[in-house]
Amino acid sequence: YDVVTTGATIGTSETNTITLIPAAVTGTTKPTVTPVTNTTTVRGMTLVKEQALDANCDKTPDTAFGQGPVTATPGQCIVYQIQARNTSTTAAGFPITSVLISDEFSKFAPNATYVVGSLTAINGDKLEGTDRVTTTLATLAAQGTATMQLKVQIKPGL
């Protein structure tokens, strides 16, 4: 049998109890069935997007990556890093296949411009498009990570 859940939160646990109810068969005694209880910790993939200042736009972040705000002035750059992590335990060992990490230019285009050629991918293939950058990975192993970095430059006059 398969038990499926929807809307589960990663890191929480769910418990279910399965009880088989034997059918009555003429001339036999129904067996006593003990219910089976199973607790599953919900696992999956986490995505974390962080940013760092690159004041000189030289591809070297001047600050540590973090999720807090970054103050940049026109002409300076911000490096974004998106990391996907398979939270499945090594013992459970389920890989996640066909992983795609993408960032659309429309998310920052009003205030910044993507710096062509700045896309890097660790553990994946990279693709620069006209409206987004993408990293793809065939398989992300249990506890594995894939990382994508891109740089944007703050537009003048802001």
PDB file of C-alpha atoms in Angstrom:
ATOM      1  CA  TYR A   1       0.000   0.000   0.000  1.00  0.00           C
ATOM      2  CA  ASP A   2       1.047   3.615  -0.483  1.00  0.00           C
ATOM      3  CA  VAL A   3       0.343   6.403   1.961  1.00  0.00           C
ATOM      4  CA  VAL A   4       0.531   9.878   0.444  1.00  0.00           C
ATOM      5  CA  THR A   5       0.419  13.251   2.129  1.00  0.00           C
ATOM      6  CA  THR A   6      -0.061  16.715   0.680  1.00  0.00           C
ATOM      7  CA  GLY A   7       0.956  19.976   2.265  1.00  0.00           C
ATOM      8  CA  ALA A   8       3.373  18.410   4.740  1.00  0.00           C
ATOM      9  CA  THR A   9       6.032  20.675   6.219  1.00  0.00           C
ATOM     10  CA  ILE A  10       9.644  19.567   5.824  1.00  0.00           C
ATOM     11  CA  GLY A  11      11.175  18.582   9.153  1.00  0.00           C
ATOM     12  CA  THR A  12       7.872  17.638  10.791  1.00  0.00           C
ATOM     13  CA  SER A  13       6.701  14.127  11.554  1.00  0.00           C
ATOM     14  CA  GLU A  14       3.501  12.404  10.550  1.00  0.00           C
ATOM     15  CA  THR A  15       2.113   9.300  12.215  1.00  0.00           C
ATOM     16  CA  ASN A  16      -0.390   6.954  10.635  1.00  0.00           C
ATOM     17  CA  THR A  17      -1.951   3.737  11.832  1.00  0.00           C
ATOM     18  CA  ILE A  18      -2.938   1.006   9.410  1.00  0.00           C
ATOM     19  CA  THR A  19      -5.403  -1.675  10.513  1.00  0.00           C
ATOM     20  CA  LEU A  20      -6.291  -4.530   8.196  1.00  0.00           C
ATOM     21  CA  ILE A  21      -9.810  -5.829   8.642  1.00  0.00           C
ATOM     22  CA  PRO A  22     -10.045  -9.440   7.555  1.00  0.00           C
ATOM     23  CA  ALA A  23     -13.158 -10.561   5.745  1.00  0.00           C
ATOM     24  CA  ALA A  24     -15.391 -13.190   7.261  1.00  0.00           C
ATOM     25  CA  VAL A  25     -14.970 -16.508   5.509  1.00  0.00           C
ATOM     26  CA  THR A  26     -17.524 -19.252   6.194  1.00  0.00           C
ATOM     27  CA  GLY A  27     -16.048 -22.104   8.179  1.00  0.00           C
ATOM     28  CA  THR A  28     -13.013 -20.121   9.463  1.00  0.00           C
ATOM     29  CA  THR A  29     -12.272 -17.934  12.412  1.00  0.00           C
ATOM     30  CA  LYS A  30     -11.303 -14.368  11.671  1.00  0.00           C
ATOM     31  CA  PRO A  31      -7.719 -13.761  12.747  1.00  0.00           C
ATOM     32  CA  THR A  32      -6.885 -11.071  15.245  1.00  0.00           C
ATOM     33  CA  VAL A  33      -5.007  -8.286  13.536  1.00  0.00           C
ATOM     34  CA  THR A  34      -2.668  -5.931  15.339  1.00  0.00           C
ATOM     35  CA  PRO A  35      -2.650  -2.379  13.944  1.00  0.00           C
ATOM     36  CA  VAL A  36       0.667  -1.123  12.570  1.00  0.00           C
ATOM     37  CA  THR A  37       1.720   2.408  13.451  1.00  0.00           C
ATOM     38  CA  ASN A  38       4.317   4.209  11.371  1.00  0.00           C
ATOM     39  CA  THR A  39       5.945   7.588  11.986  1.00  0.00           C
ATOM     40  CA  THR A  40       7.595   9.313   9.053  1.00  0.00           C
ATOM     41  CA  THR A  41       9.769  12.394   9.184  1.00  0.00           C
ATOM     42  CA  VAL A  42       8.985  14.529   6.164  1.00  0.00           C
ATOM     43  CA  ARG A  43      12.053  15.113   4.005  1.00  0.00           C
ATOM     44  CA  GLY A  44      12.572  16.888   0.734  1.00  0.00           C
ATOM     45  CA  MET A  45      14.501  19.759  -0.722  1.00  0.00           C
ATOM     46  CA  THR A  46      15.279  23.146   0.731  1.00  0.00           C
ATOM     47  CA  LEU A  47      16.169  26.214  -1.318  1.00  0.00           C
ATOM     48  CA  VAL A  48      18.097  29.059   0.275  1.00  0.00           C
ATOM     49  CA  LYS A  49      18.728  32.334  -1.561  1.00  0.00           C
ATOM     50  CA  GLU A  50      21.374  34.639  -0.120  1.00  0.00           C
ATOM     51  CA  GLN A  51      23.175  37.735  -1.331  1.00  0.00           C
ATOM     52  CA  ALA A  52      26.490  39.522  -0.860  1.00  0.00           C
ATOM     53  CA  LEU A  53      27.821  42.938  -1.910  1.00  0.00           C
ATOM     54  CA  ASP A  54      30.395  43.131  -4.722  1.00  0.00           C
ATOM     55  CA  ALA A  55      31.082  46.874  -4.662  1.00  0.00           C
ATOM     56  CA  ASN A  56      33.664  46.795  -7.504  1.00  0.00           C
ATOM     57  CA  CYS A  57      31.748  44.259  -9.621  1.00  0.00           C
ATOM     58  CA  ASP A  58      34.914  42.147  -9.782  1.00  0.00           C
ATOM     59  CA  LYS A  59      33.125  38.811  -9.122  1.00  0.00           C
ATOM     60  CA  THR A  60      34.505  38.653  -5.577  1.00  0.00           C
ATOM     61  CA  PRO A  61      31.910  39.279  -2.851  1.00  0.00           C
ATOM     62  CA  ASP A  62      33.016  41.920  -0.338  1.00  0.00           C
ATOM     63  CA  THR A  63      30.691  40.616   2.368  1.00  0.00           C
ATOM     64  CA  ALA A  64      29.601  37.185   3.529  1.00  0.00           C
ATOM     65  CA  PHE A  65      26.493  35.719   1.929  1.00  0.00           C
ATOM     66  CA  GLY A  66      23.391  36.241   4.040  1.00  0.00           C
ATOM     67  CA  GLN A  67      19.629  36.583   3.864  1.00  0.00           C
ATOM     68  CA  GLY A  68      19.517  40.076   5.321  1.00  0.00           C
ATOM     69  CA  PRO A  69      19.384  43.242   3.239  1.00  0.00           C
ATOM     70  CA  VAL A  70      22.424  44.367   1.244  1.00  0.00           C
ATOM     71  CA  THR A  71      23.040  48.084   0.734  1.00  0.00           C
ATOM     72  CA  ALA A  72      24.408  48.836  -2.732  1.00  0.00           C
ATOM     73  CA  THR A  73      24.680  52.112  -4.614  1.00  0.00           C
ATOM     74  CA  PRO A  74      24.184  52.617  -8.372  1.00  0.00           C
ATOM     75  CA  GLY A  75      26.951  50.906 -10.334  1.00  0.00           C
ATOM     76  CA  GLN A  76      27.741  48.404  -7.570  1.00  0.00           C
ATOM     77  CA  CYS A  77      26.883  44.721  -7.856  1.00  0.00           C
ATOM     78  CA  ILE A  78      25.098  42.156  -5.738  1.00  0.00           C
ATOM     79  CA  VAL A  79      25.979  38.473  -6.034  1.00  0.00           C
ATOM     80  CA  TYR A  80      23.055  36.114  -5.437  1.00  0.00           C
ATOM     81  CA  GLN A  81      23.566  32.529  -4.392  1.00  0.00           C
ATOM     82  CA  ILE A  82      20.794  29.934  -4.510  1.00  0.00           C
ATOM     83  CA  GLN A  83      21.502  26.574  -2.919  1.00  0.00           C
ATOM     84  CA  ALA A  84      19.315  23.471  -3.225  1.00  0.00           C
ATOM     85  CA  ARG A  85      19.815  20.732  -0.638  1.00  0.00           C
ATOM     86  CA  ASN A  86      18.309  17.255  -0.514  1.00  0.00           C
ATOM     87  CA  THR A  87      17.340  16.853   3.156  1.00  0.00           C
ATOM     88  CA  SER A  88      16.878  13.092   2.894  1.00  0.00           C
ATOM     89  CA  THR A  89      19.147  11.248   5.297  1.00  0.00           C
ATOM     90  CA  THR A  90      21.978   9.235   3.843  1.00  0.00           C
ATOM     91  CA  ALA A  91      20.473   6.118   5.467  1.00  0.00           C
ATOM     92  CA  ALA A  92      17.099   6.686   3.768  1.00  0.00           C
ATOM     93  CA  GLY A  93      19.019   7.577   0.647  1.00  0.00           C
ATOM     94  CA  PHE A  94      16.395   8.799  -1.766  1.00  0.00           C
ATOM     95  CA  PRO A  95      17.735  10.975  -4.572  1.00  0.00           C
ATOM     96  CA  ILE A  96      15.756  13.819  -6.101  1.00  0.00           C
ATOM     97  CA  THR A  97      15.828  13.791  -9.882  1.00  0.00           C
ATOM     98  CA  SER A  98      15.411  16.489 -12.538  1.00  0.00           C
ATOM     99  CA  VAL A  99      16.335  19.406 -10.261  1.00  0.00           C
ATOM    100  CA  LEU A 100      15.979  22.874 -11.794  1.00  0.00           C
ATOM    101  CA  ILE A 101      17.085  26.066 -10.028  1.00  0.00           C
ATOM    102  CA  SER A 102      16.024  29.247 -11.807  1.00  0.00           C
ATOM    103  CA  ASP A 103      15.972  32.994 -11.173  1.00  0.00           C
ATOM    104  CA  GLU A 104      13.895  35.283 -13.380  1.00  0.00           C
ATOM    105  CA  PHE A 105      15.266  38.678 -14.365  1.00  0.00           C
ATOM    106  CA  SER A 106      11.829  40.232 -13.807  1.00  0.00           C
ATOM    107  CA  LYS A 107      12.396  39.797 -10.041  1.00  0.00           C
ATOM    108  CA  PHE A 108      15.135  42.453 -10.065  1.00  0.00           C
ATOM    109  CA  ALA A 109      14.932  44.101 -13.535  1.00  0.00           C
ATOM    110  CA  PRO A 110      13.288  47.368 -12.436  1.00  0.00           C
ATOM    111  CA  ASN A 111      16.347  48.210 -10.296  1.00  0.00           C
ATOM    112  CA  ALA A 112      19.235  46.098 -11.590  1.00  0.00           C
ATOM    113  CA  THR A 113      20.650  44.415 -14.687  1.00  0.00           C
ATOM    114  CA  TYR A 114      21.928  40.851 -14.903  1.00  0.00           C
ATOM    115  CA  VAL A 115      25.688  40.799 -15.557  1.00  0.00           C
ATOM    116  CA  VAL A 116      26.077  38.538 -18.603  1.00  0.00           C
ATOM    117  CA  GLY A 117      28.614  35.762 -18.036  1.00  0.00           C
ATOM    118  CA  SER A 118      28.378  35.903 -14.238  1.00  0.00           C
ATOM    119  CA  LEU A 119      26.378  32.683 -13.841  1.00  0.00           C
ATOM    120  CA  THR A 120      28.215  29.864 -12.067  1.00  0.00           C
ATOM    121  CA  ALA A 121      26.900  26.434 -11.180  1.00  0.00           C
ATOM    122  CA  ILE A 122      28.318  23.956  -8.686  1.00  0.00           C
ATOM    123  CA  ASN A 123      27.095  20.385  -9.273  1.00  0.00           C
ATOM    124  CA  GLY A 124      24.893  21.301 -12.216  1.00  0.00           C
ATOM    125  CA  ASP A 125      24.721  22.585 -15.777  1.00  0.00           C
ATOM    126  CA  LYS A 126      24.123  26.301 -16.324  1.00  0.00           C
ATOM    127  CA  LEU A 127      22.079  28.150 -18.906  1.00  0.00           C
ATOM    128  CA  GLU A 128      21.836  31.917 -19.433  1.00  0.00           C
ATOM    129  CA  GLY A 129      18.558  32.852 -21.083  1.00  0.00           C
ATOM    130  CA  THR A 130      17.079  36.142 -22.195  1.00  0.00           C
ATOM    131  CA  ASP A 131      14.710  36.316 -19.215  1.00  0.00           C
ATOM    132  CA  ARG A 132      16.264  33.993 -16.611  1.00  0.00           C
ATOM    133  CA  VAL A 133      19.283  31.978 -15.542  1.00  0.00           C
ATOM    134  CA  THR A 134      18.961  28.275 -14.796  1.00  0.00           C
ATOM    135  CA  THR A 135      20.980  25.452 -13.300  1.00  0.00           C
ATOM    136  CA  THR A 136      19.863  21.877 -13.941  1.00  0.00           C
ATOM    137  CA  LEU A 137      20.948  18.703 -12.236  1.00  0.00           C
ATOM    138  CA  ALA A 138      19.948  15.175 -13.244  1.00  0.00           C
ATOM    139  CA  THR A 139      20.164  13.786  -9.695  1.00  0.00           C
ATOM    140  CA  LEU A 140      20.644  15.371  -6.285  1.00  0.00           C
ATOM    141  CA  ALA A 141      21.798  12.641  -3.880  1.00  0.00           C
ATOM    142  CA  ALA A 142      20.694  12.407  -0.257  1.00  0.00           C
ATOM    143  CA  GLN A 143      22.340  15.255   1.699  1.00  0.00           C
ATOM    144  CA  GLY A 144      23.701  16.597  -1.620  1.00  0.00           C
ATOM    145  CA  THR A 145      23.746  20.253  -2.623  1.00  0.00           C
ATOM    146  CA  ALA A 146      23.676  22.176  -5.878  1.00  0.00           C
ATOM    147  CA  THR A 147      24.550  25.872  -5.961  1.00  0.00           C
ATOM    148  CA  MET A 148      23.934  28.619  -8.504  1.00  0.00           C
ATOM    149  CA  GLN A 149      25.438  32.120  -8.327  1.00  0.00           C
ATOM    150  CA  LEU A 150      24.651  35.154 -10.445  1.00  0.00           C
ATOM    151  CA  LYS A 151      25.495  38.828 -10.317  1.00  0.00           C
ATOM    152  CA  VAL A 152      23.342  41.896 -10.924  1.00  0.00           C
ATOM    153  CA  GLN A 153      24.428  45.523 -11.208  1.00  0.00           C
ATOM    154  CA  ILE A 154      22.371  48.296  -9.650  1.00  0.00           C
ATOM    155  CA  LYS A 155      21.091  50.669 -12.332  1.00  0.00           C
ATOM    156  CA  PRO A 156      22.244  54.313 -12.376  1.00  0.00           C
ATOM    157  CA  GLY A 157      19.864  56.905 -11.027  1.00  0.00           C
ATOM    158  CA  LEU A 158      18.434  54.832  -8.198  1.00  0.00           C
TER     159      LEU A 158
END
